[in-house]
mmCIF file of C-alpha atoms in Angstrom:
data_model
loop_
_atom_site.group_PDB
_atom_site.id
_atom_site.type_symbol
_atom_site.label_atom_id
_atom_site.label_comp_id
_atom_site.label_asym_id
_atom_site.label_seq_id
_atom_site.Cartn_x
_atom_site.Cartn_y
_atom_site.Cartn_z
ATOM 1 C CA MET A 1 115.067 128.103 -12.032
ATOM 2 C CA ASN A 2 113.669 131.638 -12.334
ATOM 3 C CA PRO A 3 116.303 134.073 -11.042
ATOM 4 C CA SER A 4 114.083 137.123 -11.279
ATOM 5 C CA GLY A 5 110.969 135.709 -9.734
ATOM 6 C CA LEU A 6 108.885 137.008 -12.620
ATOM 7 C CA PRO A 7 106.109 135.379 -14.719
ATOM 8 C CA GLY A 8 107.052 131.936 -15.979
ATOM 9 C CA GLU A 9 106.894 129.873 -19.135
ATOM 10 C CA PRO A 10 103.252 130.433 -20.214
ATOM 11 C CA TYR A 11 103.879 134.173 -20.143
ATOM 12 C CA SER A 12 107.064 133.758 -22.179
ATOM 13 C CA VAL A 13 105.337 131.595 -24.768
ATOM 14 C CA LEU A 14 102.566 134.157 -25.199
ATOM 15 C CA VAL A 15 104.720 137.300 -25.274
ATOM 16 C CA PHE A 16 107.647 135.935 -27.267
ATOM 17 C CA GLY A 17 106.007 133.123 -29.227
ATOM 18 C CA THR A 18 103.145 135.165 -30.682
ATOM 19 C CA PRO A 19 105.296 137.710 -32.539
ATOM 20 C CA VAL A 20 107.613 134.963 -33.786
ATOM 21 C CA ALA A 21 104.608 133.135 -35.236
ATOM 22 C CA PHE A 22 103.268 136.280 -36.940
ATOM 23 C CA LEU A 23 106.651 137.367 -38.249
ATOM 24 C CA ALA A 24 107.451 133.871 -39.525
ATOM 25 C CA ALA A 25 104.039 133.670 -41.233
ATOM 26 C CA ALA A 26 104.661 137.036 -42.874
ATOM 27 C CA LEU A 27 108.071 135.881 -44.063
ATOM 28 C CA VAL A 28 106.640 132.643 -45.489
ATOM 29 C CA PHE A 29 103.883 134.597 -47.251
ATOM 30 C CA LYS A 30 106.350 136.978 -48.896
ATOM 31 C CA LEU A 31 109.046 134.382 -49.599
ATOM 32 C CA PRO A 32 107.734 133.326 -53.068
ATOM 33 C CA SER A 33 107.761 136.923 -54.334
ATOM 34 C CA ILE A 34 111.192 137.511 -52.768
ATOM 35 C CA VAL A 35 112.614 134.444 -54.519
ATOM 36 C CA ARG A 36 110.853 135.243 -57.804
ATOM 37 C CA LEU A 37 112.058 138.851 -57.780
ATOM 38 C CA TRP A 38 115.361 138.282 -56.032
ATOM 39 C CA ARG A 39 117.079 141.110 -57.913
ATOM 40 C CA ASP A 40 114.719 143.629 -56.315
ATOM 41 C CA PRO A 41 116.714 144.977 -53.317
ATOM 42 C CA LEU A 42 113.588 146.267 -51.550
ATOM 43 C CA ARG A 43 111.998 142.832 -51.514
ATOM 44 C CA ARG A 44 115.202 141.299 -50.165
ATOM 45 C CA ALA A 45 115.313 144.023 -47.531
ATOM 46 C CA VAL A 46 111.757 143.265 -46.375
ATOM 47 C CA GLY A 47 112.649 139.584 -46.054
ATOM 48 C CA GLY A 48 115.789 140.398 -44.099
ATOM 49 C CA LEU A 49 113.882 142.769 -41.845
ATOM 50 C CA LEU A 50 111.274 140.139 -40.982
ATOM 51 C CA LEU A 51 114.014 137.580 -40.354
ATOM 52 C CA LEU A 52 115.832 140.051 -38.103
ATOM 53 C CA ALA A 53 112.658 140.743 -36.139
ATOM 54 C CA CYS A 54 112.132 137.005 -35.656
ATOM 55 C CA GLY A 55 115.682 136.739 -34.353
ATOM 56 C CA ILE A 56 115.039 139.440 -31.751
ATOM 57 C CA PHE A 57 112.111 137.625 -30.146
ATOM 58 C CA VAL A 58 113.798 134.235 -30.357
ATOM 59 C CA LEU A 59 116.958 135.502 -28.661
ATOM 60 C CA ALA A 60 115.032 137.616 -26.112
ATOM 61 C CA ALA A 61 112.981 134.689 -24.794
ATOM 62 C CA PRO A 62 114.183 133.731 -21.291
ATOM 63 C CA PRO A 63 115.060 130.119 -22.272
ATOM 64 C CA ALA A 64 117.167 131.431 -25.177
ATOM 65 C CA ILE A 65 118.852 133.955 -22.876
ATOM 66 C CA ALA A 66 119.757 131.179 -20.439
ATOM 67 C CA TRP A 67 121.061 128.994 -23.276
ATOM 68 C CA THR A 68 123.187 131.808 -24.748
ATOM 69 C CA ASN A 69 124.707 132.651 -21.377
ATOM 70 C CA ARG A 70 125.431 129.014 -20.624
ATOM 71 C CA ILE A 71 126.979 128.223 -24.032
ATOM 72 C CA THR A 72 129.281 131.237 -23.974
ATOM 73 C CA GLY A 73 130.050 130.987 -20.268
ATOM 74 C CA VAL A 74 129.589 134.773 -19.921
ATOM 75 C CA PRO A 75 126.770 135.897 -17.601
ATOM 76 C CA ASN A 76 124.245 138.203 -19.342
ATOM 77 C CA ILE A 77 126.075 138.262 -22.676
ATOM 78 C CA ALA A 78 122.663 137.712 -24.241
ATOM 79 C CA ALA A 79 121.832 141.346 -23.333
ATOM 80 C CA PRO A 80 124.183 143.115 -25.783
ATOM 81 C CA LEU A 81 123.382 140.441 -28.362
ATOM 82 C CA VAL A 82 119.626 141.105 -28.181
ATOM 83 C CA TYR A 83 120.155 144.867 -28.018
ATOM 84 C CA SER A 84 122.398 144.703 -31.087
ATOM 85 C CA PHE A 85 119.704 142.874 -33.007
ATOM 86 C CA LEU A 86 117.185 145.453 -31.813
ATOM 87 C CA VAL A 87 119.308 148.410 -32.938
ATOM 88 C CA ALA A 88 120.085 146.676 -36.240
ATOM 89 C CA PHE A 89 116.358 146.128 -36.810
ATOM 90 C CA CYS A 90 115.638 149.805 -36.169
ATOM 91 C CA GLY A 91 118.371 150.898 -38.544
ATOM 92 C CA ALA A 92 117.205 148.466 -41.226
ATOM 93 C CA SER A 93 113.614 149.699 -40.825
ATOM 94 C CA LEU A 94 114.694 153.298 -41.268
ATOM 95 C CA LEU A 95 116.837 152.451 -44.303
ATOM 96 C CA LEU A 96 113.997 150.483 -45.854
ATOM 97 C CA MET A 97 111.509 153.314 -45.380
ATOM 98 C CA ILE A 98 113.878 155.863 -46.934
ATOM 99 C CA ALA A 99 114.478 153.611 -49.954
ATOM 100 C CA TRP A 100 110.899 152.314 -50.212
ATOM 101 C CA ARG A 101 109.266 155.714 -50.016
ATOM 102 C CA GLY A 102 111.686 157.163 -52.538
ATOM 103 C CA GLY A 103 110.968 154.364 -54.996
ATOM 104 C CA LEU A 104 107.179 154.555 -54.716
ATOM 105 C CA THR A 105 106.866 158.345 -54.777
ATOM 106 C CA GLY A 106 109.059 158.808 -57.815
ATOM 107 C CA ARG A 107 111.993 160.268 -55.872
ATOM 108 C CA SER A 108 114.882 157.991 -56.664
ATOM 109 C CA PRO A 109 116.409 156.302 -53.591
ATOM 110 C CA GLY A 110 119.706 156.644 -55.450
ATOM 111 C CA SER A 111 119.696 160.450 -55.239
ATOM 112 C CA ALA A 112 122.584 162.173 -53.461
ATOM 113 C CA ARG A 113 120.355 163.280 -50.576
ATOM 114 C CA ALA A 114 118.928 159.784 -50.079
ATOM 115 C CA ARG A 115 122.372 158.160 -50.266
ATOM 116 C CA ARG A 116 123.695 160.607 -47.718
ATOM 117 C CA ALA A 117 120.801 159.968 -45.330
ATOM 118 C CA MET A 118 121.140 156.194 -45.713
ATOM 119 C CA ARG A 119 124.867 156.399 -45.118
ATOM 120 C CA TRP A 120 124.378 158.346 -41.891
ATOM 121 C CA VAL A 121 121.727 155.888 -40.714
ATOM 122 C CA GLY A 122 123.979 152.910 -41.406
ATOM 123 C CA VAL A 123 127.078 154.413 -39.794
ATOM 124 C CA GLY A 124 125.137 155.707 -36.803
ATOM 125 C CA HIS A 125 123.482 152.413 -35.956
ATOM 126 C CA ALA A 126 126.684 150.452 -36.538
ATOM 127 C CA GLY A 127 128.469 152.819 -34.145
ATOM 128 C CA VAL A 128 125.769 152.247 -31.512
ATOM 129 C CA ILE A 129 126.177 148.473 -31.794
ATOM 130 C CA VAL A 130 129.946 148.722 -31.360
ATOM 131 C CA ALA A 131 129.481 151.001 -28.340
ATOM 132 C CA LEU A 132 127.062 148.511 -26.756
ATOM 133 C CA TRP A 133 129.689 145.758 -26.818
ATOM 134 C CA VAL A 134 132.412 148.053 -25.528
ATOM 135 C CA LEU A 135 130.242 149.163 -22.597
ATOM 136 C CA PHE A 136 129.290 145.572 -21.802
ATOM 137 C CA ALA A 137 132.965 144.560 -21.753
ATOM 138 C CA LEU A 138 133.635 147.328 -19.233
ATOM 139 C CA ALA A 139 130.625 146.565 -17.025
ATOM 140 C CA ASP A 140 130.584 144.185 -14.070
ATOM 141 C CA VAL A 141 127.376 142.085 -14.348
ATOM 142 C CA PRO A 142 128.048 138.742 -12.618
ATOM 143 C CA VAL A 143 124.429 137.902 -11.657
ATOM 144 C CA GLU A 144 122.354 136.443 -14.490
ATOM 145 C CA ARG A 145 119.048 138.257 -15.035
ATOM 146 C CA ARG A 146 116.811 136.792 -17.695
ATOM 147 C CA ARG A 147 113.866 139.169 -17.489
ATOM 148 C CA ASP A 148 114.689 142.213 -15.396
ATOM 149 C CA LEU A 149 118.264 142.996 -16.414
ATOM 150 C CA ASP A 150 117.492 146.623 -17.323
ATOM 151 C CA THR A 151 116.116 147.541 -13.900
ATOM 152 C CA TYR A 152 118.419 145.265 -11.880
ATOM 153 C CA TYR A 153 121.556 146.847 -13.392
ATOM 154 C CA ALA A 154 120.073 150.339 -13.911
ATOM 155 C CA GLY A 155 122.630 151.893 -11.567
ATOM 156 C CA THR A 156 125.647 149.786 -12.482
ATOM 157 C CA PRO A 157 128.526 151.726 -14.111
ATOM 158 C CA PHE A 158 128.828 151.178 -17.876
ATOM 159 C CA MET A 159 125.786 148.905 -17.845
ATOM 160 C CA ARG A 160 123.744 151.980 -17.017
ATOM 161 C CA GLU A 161 125.147 153.757 -20.062
ATOM 162 C CA LEU A 162 124.564 150.678 -22.212
ATOM 163 C CA ILE A 163 120.874 150.572 -21.256
ATOM 164 C CA VAL A 164 120.398 154.290 -21.873
ATOM 165 C CA LEU A 165 122.223 154.089 -25.213
ATOM 166 C CA TYR A 166 120.107 151.303 -26.668
ATOM 167 C CA LEU A 167 116.870 152.898 -25.441
ATOM 168 C CA VAL A 168 117.783 156.297 -26.901
ATOM 169 C CA ALA A 169 118.862 154.756 -30.214
ATOM 170 C CA HIS A 170 115.735 152.624 -30.394
ATOM 171 C CA THR A 171 113.479 155.581 -29.569
ATOM 172 C CA ALA A 172 115.109 157.895 -32.094
ATOM 173 C CA SER A 173 114.878 155.309 -34.882
ATOM 174 C CA CYS A 174 111.240 154.494 -34.147
ATOM 175 C CA VAL A 175 110.300 158.195 -34.040
ATOM 176 C CA LEU A 176 111.985 158.861 -37.395
ATOM 177 C CA THR A 177 110.462 155.766 -38.993
ATOM 178 C CA TYR A 178 107.018 156.635 -37.627
ATOM 179 C CA ARG A 179 107.252 160.189 -38.986
ATOM 180 C CA LEU A 180 108.375 158.977 -42.407
ATOM 181 C CA ILE A 181 105.424 156.606 -42.600
ATOM 182 C CA ARG A 182 102.887 159.182 -41.383
ATOM 183 C CA ASP A 183 104.154 161.824 -43.800
ATOM 184 C CA TRP A 184 104.019 159.270 -46.585
ATOM 185 C CA ILE A 185 100.411 158.354 -45.795
ATOM 186 C CA HIS A 186 99.255 161.983 -45.816
ATOM 187 C CA THR A 187 101.172 163.347 -48.795
ATOM 188 C CA VAL A 188 100.970 160.661 -51.498
ATOM 189 C CA ALA A 189 98.044 159.090 -53.377
ATOM 190 C CA LEU A 190 98.274 155.411 -52.457
ATOM 191 C CA ASP A 191 96.459 152.178 -53.168
ATOM 192 C CA VAL A 192 93.922 151.467 -50.414
ATOM 193 C CA TRP A 193 95.698 148.289 -49.281
ATOM 194 C CA LEU A 194 99.111 149.945 -49.268
ATOM 195 C CA ARG A 195 97.654 152.751 -47.161
ATOM 196 C CA ARG A 196 96.221 150.234 -44.687
ATOM 197 C CA GLY A 197 99.546 148.428 -44.524
ATOM 198 C CA LEU A 198 101.375 151.684 -43.819
ATOM 199 C CA ARG A 199 98.903 152.524 -41.073
ATOM 200 C CA ALA A 200 99.544 149.158 -39.456
ATOM 201 C CA LEU A 201 103.287 149.819 -39.676
ATOM 202 C CA ALA A 202 102.840 153.276 -38.143
ATOM 203 C CA VAL A 203 100.883 151.890 -35.191
ATOM 204 C CA GLY A 204 103.450 149.100 -34.836
ATOM 205 C CA TYR A 205 106.335 151.543 -34.529
ATOM 206 C CA ALA A 206 104.239 153.668 -32.161
ATOM 207 C CA ALA A 207 103.819 150.553 -29.989
ATOM 208 C CA ASN A 208 107.614 150.282 -29.923
ATOM 209 C CA LEU A 209 107.677 153.795 -28.471
ATOM 210 C CA VAL A 210 105.434 152.505 -25.680
ATOM 211 C CA PHE A 211 108.081 149.820 -25.117
ATOM 212 C CA ASP A 212 110.779 152.497 -24.834
ATOM 213 C CA ALA A 213 108.678 154.686 -22.533
ATOM 214 C CA ALA A 214 107.915 151.774 -20.203
ATOM 215 C CA LYS A 215 111.533 150.651 -20.060
ATOM 216 C CA GLY A 216 112.853 154.180 -19.611
ATOM 217 C CA THR A 217 110.365 155.023 -16.854
ATOM 218 C CA ALA A 218 111.256 151.864 -14.912
ATOM 219 C CA VAL A 219 114.994 152.619 -15.213
ATOM 220 C CA VAL A 220 114.612 156.246 -14.123
ATOM 221 C CA ALA A 221 112.482 155.081 -11.192
ATOM 222 C CA ARG A 222 115.361 152.869 -10.066
ATOM 223 C CA TRP A 223 117.720 155.847 -10.252
ATOM 224 C CA THR A 224 115.442 157.854 -7.945
ATOM 225 C CA GLY A 225 114.887 155.036 -5.469
ATOM 226 C CA GLY A 226 111.467 153.986 -6.831
ATOM 227 C CA HIS A 227 110.284 150.579 -7.946
ATOM 228 C CA LEU A 228 108.311 150.465 -11.206
ATOM 229 C CA ASP A 229 109.867 147.260 -12.492
ATOM 230 C CA PRO A 230 106.552 145.827 -13.810
ATOM 231 C CA LEU A 231 106.617 148.517 -16.487
ATOM 232 C CA SER A 232 109.826 146.997 -17.821
ATOM 233 C CA THR A 233 109.119 143.324 -17.189
ATOM 234 C CA GLU A 234 105.422 143.130 -18.060
ATOM 235 C CA LEU A 235 104.168 146.173 -20.008
ATOM 236 C CA ALA A 236 107.222 146.640 -22.254
ATOM 237 C CA PRO A 237 107.276 143.031 -23.582
ATOM 238 C CA ILE A 238 103.544 143.216 -24.333
ATOM 239 C CA ALA A 239 104.037 146.500 -26.215
ATOM 240 C CA ALA A 240 106.886 144.919 -28.190
ATOM 241 C CA CYS A 241 104.683 141.906 -28.967
ATOM 242 C CA VAL A 242 101.849 144.107 -30.236
ATOM 243 C CA GLY A 243 104.301 146.202 -32.248
ATOM 244 C CA ALA A 244 105.817 143.131 -33.920
ATOM 245 C CA VAL A 245 102.404 141.726 -34.852
ATOM 246 C CA LEU A 246 101.357 145.063 -36.371
ATOM 247 C CA ILE A 247 104.636 145.444 -38.261
ATOM 248 C CA ALA A 248 104.279 141.926 -39.688
ATOM 249 C CA THR A 249 100.703 142.759 -40.664
ATOM 250 C CA GLY A 250 101.802 146.023 -42.240
ATOM 251 C CA PHE A 251 104.326 144.320 -44.504
ATOM 252 C CA VAL A 252 101.886 141.583 -45.564
ATOM 253 C CA LEU A 253 98.634 143.535 -45.830
ATOM 254 C CA PRO A 254 99.272 145.341 -49.159
ATOM 255 C CA HIS A 255 100.097 142.120 -51.002
ATOM 256 C CA ALA A 256 97.524 139.979 -49.199
ATOM 257 C CA GLY A 257 94.796 142.579 -49.709
ATOM 258 C CA GLN A 258 95.576 142.973 -53.397
ATOM 259 C CA TYR A 259 95.683 139.189 -53.821
ATOM 260 C CA LEU A 260 92.292 138.730 -52.131
ATOM 261 C CA ARG A 261 90.827 141.644 -54.077
ATOM 262 C CA ASP A 262 92.008 140.134 -57.372
ATOM 263 C CA ARG A 263 90.660 136.696 -56.392
ATOM 264 C CA TRP A 264 87.304 138.212 -55.468
ATOM 265 C CA ARG A 265 87.158 140.182 -58.730
ATOM 266 C CA ILE A 266 87.806 137.021 -60.733
ATOM 267 C CA ARG A 267 85.309 134.910 -58.771
ATOM 268 C CA ARG A 268 82.743 137.685 -59.046
ATOM 269 C CA GLY A 269 83.343 137.926 -62.783
ATOM 270 C CA LEU A 270 82.838 134.175 -63.219
ATOM 271 C CA LEU A 271 79.605 134.272 -61.231
ATOM 272 C CA ARG A 272 78.249 137.354 -63.015
ATOM 273 C CA LEU A 273 78.950 135.864 -66.444
ATOM 274 C CA GLY A 274 77.314 132.573 -65.470
ATOM 275 C CA PRO A 275 73.752 133.232 -66.774
ATOM 276 C CA LEU A 276 74.919 134.476 -70.189
ATOM 277 C CA TYR A 277 77.450 131.653 -70.454
ATOM 278 C CA ASP A 278 74.768 129.046 -69.674
ATOM 279 C CA LEU A 279 72.381 130.577 -72.227
ATOM 280 C CA LEU A 280 74.954 130.562 -75.024
ATOM 281 C CA ARG A 281 76.288 127.145 -74.065
ATOM 282 C CA ASN A 282 72.786 125.674 -74.374
ATOM 283 C CA ALA A 283 72.258 127.530 -77.648
ATOM 284 C CA THR A 284 75.502 126.338 -79.235
ATOM 285 C CA GLY A 285 75.647 122.926 -77.626
ATOM 286 C CA ARG A 286 79.210 123.574 -76.544
ATOM 287 C CA GLY A 287 81.024 125.145 -73.642
ATOM 288 C CA VAL A 288 84.462 125.726 -72.177
ATOM 289 C CA PRO A 289 86.138 122.370 -71.449
ATOM 290 C CA PHE A 290 86.768 121.853 -67.738
ATOM 291 C CA SER A 291 90.391 121.637 -66.659
ATOM 292 C CA LEU A 292 91.688 121.037 -63.132
ATOM 293 C CA ARG A 293 94.910 122.823 -64.034
ATOM 294 C CA ALA A 294 93.146 125.992 -65.212
ATOM 295 C CA THR A 295 93.686 128.946 -62.889
ATOM 296 C CA PRO A 296 90.732 131.205 -62.008
ATOM 297 C CA GLU A 297 92.213 133.892 -64.271
ATOM 298 C CA LEU A 298 92.379 131.450 -67.194
ATOM 299 C CA ARG A 299 88.825 130.229 -66.522
ATOM 300 C CA LEU A 300 87.554 133.813 -66.615
ATOM 301 C CA THR A 301 89.457 134.555 -69.837
ATOM 302 C CA ARG A 302 88.145 131.386 -71.488
ATOM 303 C CA ARG A 303 84.579 132.167 -70.436
ATOM 304 C CA GLU A 304 84.795 135.720 -71.799
ATOM 305 C CA THR A 305 86.307 134.428 -75.046
ATOM 306 C CA PHE A 306 83.594 131.792 -75.440
ATOM 307 C CA ILE A 307 80.839 134.385 -74.919
ATOM 308 C CA ARG A 308 82.344 136.753 -77.467
ATOM 309 C CA ASP A 309 82.800 133.969 -80.027
ATOM 310 C CA ALA A 310 79.244 132.709 -79.463
ATOM 311 C CA LEU A 311 77.824 136.202 -79.920
ATOM 312 C CA LEU A 312 79.850 136.476 -83.107
ATOM 313 C CA GLN A 313 78.014 133.374 -84.403
ATOM 314 C CA LEU A 314 74.701 135.093 -83.667
ATOM 315 C CA ALA A 315 75.628 138.461 -85.184
ATOM 316 C CA ARG A 316 73.885 137.821 -88.511
ATOM 317 C CA HIS A 317 70.594 137.301 -86.650
ATOM 318 C CA PHE A 318 70.707 140.480 -84.558
ATOM 319 C CA ASP A 319 67.763 142.829 -85.071
ATOM 320 C CA GLU A 320 68.779 146.453 -84.515
ATOM 321 C CA GLU A 321 65.182 147.691 -84.746
ATOM 322 C CA LEU A 322 64.092 145.206 -82.081
ATOM 323 C CA ARG A 323 66.901 146.289 -79.785
ATOM 324 C CA ARG A 324 65.946 149.950 -80.189
ATOM 325 C CA ARG A 325 62.303 149.283 -79.418
ATOM 326 C CA ALA A 326 63.244 146.990 -76.528
ATOM 327 C CA TYR A 327 65.304 149.787 -75.065
ATOM 328 C CA GLU A 328 62.409 152.225 -75.379
ATOM 329 C CA ALA A 329 60.098 149.634 -73.837
ATOM 330 C CA ALA A 330 62.453 149.111 -70.878
ATOM 331 C CA VAL A 331 62.615 152.863 -70.310
ATOM 332 C CA ASP A 332 58.802 153.071 -70.487
ATOM 333 C CA LEU A 333 58.658 150.352 -67.817
ATOM 334 C CA GLY A 334 60.712 152.567 -65.487
ATOM 335 C CA HIS A 335 64.217 151.157 -65.889
ATOM 336 C CA GLY A 336 67.265 153.437 -65.936
ATOM 337 C CA PRO A 337 69.434 153.815 -69.055
ATOM 338 C CA GLY A 338 72.024 151.225 -67.994
ATOM 339 C CA ARG A 339 69.452 148.620 -66.976
ATOM 340 C CA ALA A 340 67.342 149.351 -70.033
ATOM 341 C CA GLY A 341 70.358 148.812 -72.304
ATOM 342 C CA ALA A 342 71.131 145.463 -70.677
ATOM 343 C CA LEU A 343 67.511 144.312 -70.942
ATOM 344 C CA ALA A 344 67.369 145.354 -74.609
ATOM 345 C CA ALA A 345 70.584 143.404 -75.286
ATOM 346 C CA ALA A 346 69.168 140.322 -73.516
ATOM 347 C CA VAL A 347 66.000 140.509 -75.617
ATOM 348 C CA THR A 348 68.101 140.873 -78.785
ATOM 349 C CA ILE A 349 70.276 137.868 -77.939
ATOM 350 C CA ARG A 350 67.319 135.648 -77.057
ATOM 351 C CA GLU A 351 65.545 136.640 -80.277
ATOM 352 C CA ALA A 352 68.726 135.951 -82.301
ATOM 353 C CA ILE A 353 68.998 132.467 -80.788
ATOM 354 C CA GLU A 354 65.387 131.741 -81.728
ATOM 355 C CA ALA A 355 65.885 133.189 -85.216
ATOM 356 C CA ARG A 356 68.875 130.950 -85.831
ATOM 357 C CA THR A 357 66.939 127.942 -84.578
ATOM 358 C CA ARG A 358 64.086 128.742 -86.975
ATOM 359 C CA SER A 359 66.511 129.105 -89.866
ATOM 360 C CA ARG A 360 68.032 125.712 -88.957
ATOM 361 C CA THR A 361 71.600 127.089 -89.119
ATOM 362 C CA PRO A 362 74.110 124.371 -88.111
ATOM 363 C CA SER A 363 75.638 124.983 -84.713
ATOM 364 C CA LEU A 364 79.322 124.961 -85.582
ATOM 365 C CA PRO A 365 82.015 125.571 -83.003
ATOM 366 C CA PRO A 366 83.738 128.987 -83.312
ATOM 367 C CA SER A 367 86.989 127.392 -84.435
ATOM 368 C CA GLN A 368 85.286 125.919 -87.524
ATOM 369 C CA THR A 369 83.460 128.962 -88.796
ATOM 370 C CA SER A 370 84.438 132.566 -89.340
ATOM 371 C CA PRO A 371 81.362 134.554 -90.375
ATOM 372 C CA GLN A 372 81.992 137.893 -91.927
ATOM 373 C CA VAL A 373 80.259 140.536 -89.811
ATOM 374 C CA THR A 374 80.073 143.951 -91.361
ATOM 375 C CA GLY A 375 78.032 147.145 -91.274
ATOM 376 C CA HIS A 376 75.344 147.596 -88.659
ATOM 377 C CA ASP A 377 75.750 143.965 -87.468
ATOM 378 C CA ALA A 378 79.328 144.745 -86.399
ATOM 379 C CA ASP A 379 78.222 147.941 -84.666
ATOM 380 C CA LEU A 380 75.448 146.114 -82.824
ATOM 381 C CA LEU A 381 77.822 143.332 -81.811
ATOM 382 C CA THR A 382 80.236 145.928 -80.423
ATOM 383 C CA ASP A 383 77.426 147.468 -78.377
ATOM 384 C CA LEU A 384 76.380 144.085 -76.992
ATOM 385 C CA LEU A 385 79.944 143.227 -76.024
ATOM 386 C CA ARG A 386 80.458 146.531 -74.224
ATOM 387 C CA ASP A 387 79.074 145.307 -70.900
ATOM 388 C CA ILE A 388 78.448 141.584 -71.049
ATOM 389 C CA GLU A 389 78.371 141.321 -67.244
ATOM 390 C CA ALA A 390 75.346 143.618 -67.040
ATOM 391 C CA VAL A 391 73.613 141.670 -69.823
ATOM 392 C CA SER A 392 74.372 138.414 -68.033
ATOM 393 C CA GLN A 393 72.947 139.715 -64.771
ATOM 394 C CA VAL A 394 69.581 140.683 -66.234
ATOM 395 C CA LEU A 395 69.229 137.136 -67.589
ATOM 396 C CA SER A 396 68.618 136.139 -63.966
ATOM 397 C CA HIS A 397 65.347 138.119 -64.166
ATOM 398 C CA PRO A 398 63.357 136.415 -66.949
ATOM 399 C CA ASP A 399 60.124 138.163 -65.943
ATOM 400 C CA GLU A 400 61.633 141.578 -66.650
ATOM 401 C CA ILE A 401 63.021 140.394 -69.986
ATOM 402 C CA GLU A 402 59.679 138.931 -70.998
ATOM 403 C CA ALA A 403 57.865 142.125 -70.055
ATOM 404 C CA VAL A 404 60.254 144.209 -72.171
ATOM 405 C CA ARG A 405 60.082 141.735 -75.033
ATOM 406 C CA THR A 406 56.284 141.661 -74.979
ATOM 407 C CA LEU A 407 56.015 145.437 -75.007
ATOM 408 C CA ALA A 408 58.642 145.789 -77.732
ATOM 409 C CA THR A 409 57.072 143.186 -80.032
ATOM 410 C CA ALA A 410 53.614 144.651 -79.405
ATOM 411 C CA THR A 411 54.940 148.034 -80.486
ATOM 412 C CA VAL A 412 56.387 146.504 -83.632
ATOM 413 C CA ALA A 413 53.089 144.779 -84.405
ATOM 414 C CA THR A 414 51.171 148.040 -83.894
ATOM 415 C CA VAL A 415 53.488 149.943 -86.249
ATOM 416 C CA GLU A 416 53.218 147.247 -88.902
ATOM 417 C CA SER A 417 49.407 147.332 -88.665
ATOM 418 C CA LEU A 418 49.391 151.066 -89.193
ATOM 419 C CA HIS A 419 51.549 150.647 -92.292
ATOM 420 C CA VAL A 420 49.093 148.074 -93.666
ATOM 421 C CA TYR A 421 46.111 150.428 -93.245
ATOM 422 C CA GLU A 422 48.016 153.265 -94.836
#
């Protein structure tokens, strides 16, 4: 049975199910950090806010409205229940923004001004919720309306005041929350992902203002004898759906973006170090043992450690003069300073590997040998370790390395010939 004659179940699933899915996904995503850092009140507040938002859309779905009315035996009692959740969500959002912004901008949320503002927000929204139930108890609403209650009872005594009260409270809270977020975005230096999350939150609360405008316009139209019910029954739920999705995105985006950025940085580091790691692994006959339990962070750390230890084994074979001439050769070939330095380091490392092979030095694992590196060898090793990613990347261009090496060794040979003739 559809008492209001409005769109049926597919519409309800789309409009009410979509935000529930997004909000629940956001809650699940943040749940591990909430549990891990349970003593952090802001994290608990975000979890509670997402749970409250889920409750709004679950309770506001027409099947849930019918179930609530039937279980309680009171027609339309679902209305003040949903509106109470809605007002509570707005108040919690405003409280969270006051506390969150104060904590992240260095202004303590425990200051006297912040405590006073939070107290007024809490008392004000609690008073609105109490007033909603009092007005509903005084109103006469015998006909169940699952979708168009606001417009159907727009002129009913006490119910009229109830509808206006929740719309005004909801609008005021969303405006204040929106302004706090916008001011925060424009006045504080923020991480790029936090800024994007705040922008999503701002647009989400702006979409809630569209919800209020649509509902309010439809109600006022009823007062003046007009009929703009579709604004309340069709446009407003869609605006609320969009707002909920954006709010869920806004709370998740900073953490999800940072997580993906960190994962990409680690994967990129592993890939960029690959050529140098392969070269040194072949030279030493050893590598980092594979472990299924190793996290990407641990794999990157182990790879960096292996490269540094392997270069330490080669330090005694480094040729500072060759590196200097290789750098000059790379510059002569048109490479910039950074690229020239990486090419010179690659030439030096390759030459050190060959020098050790010629000297038939045993290839001992780093844990079994601790060569003493002093003087210019230590300085050269420090220079080579300064940007091992750049050195590793040029190893993917053997032609460039060979060209630099050929020119550098030719220069050395020319200088030595001149010394002989002198």
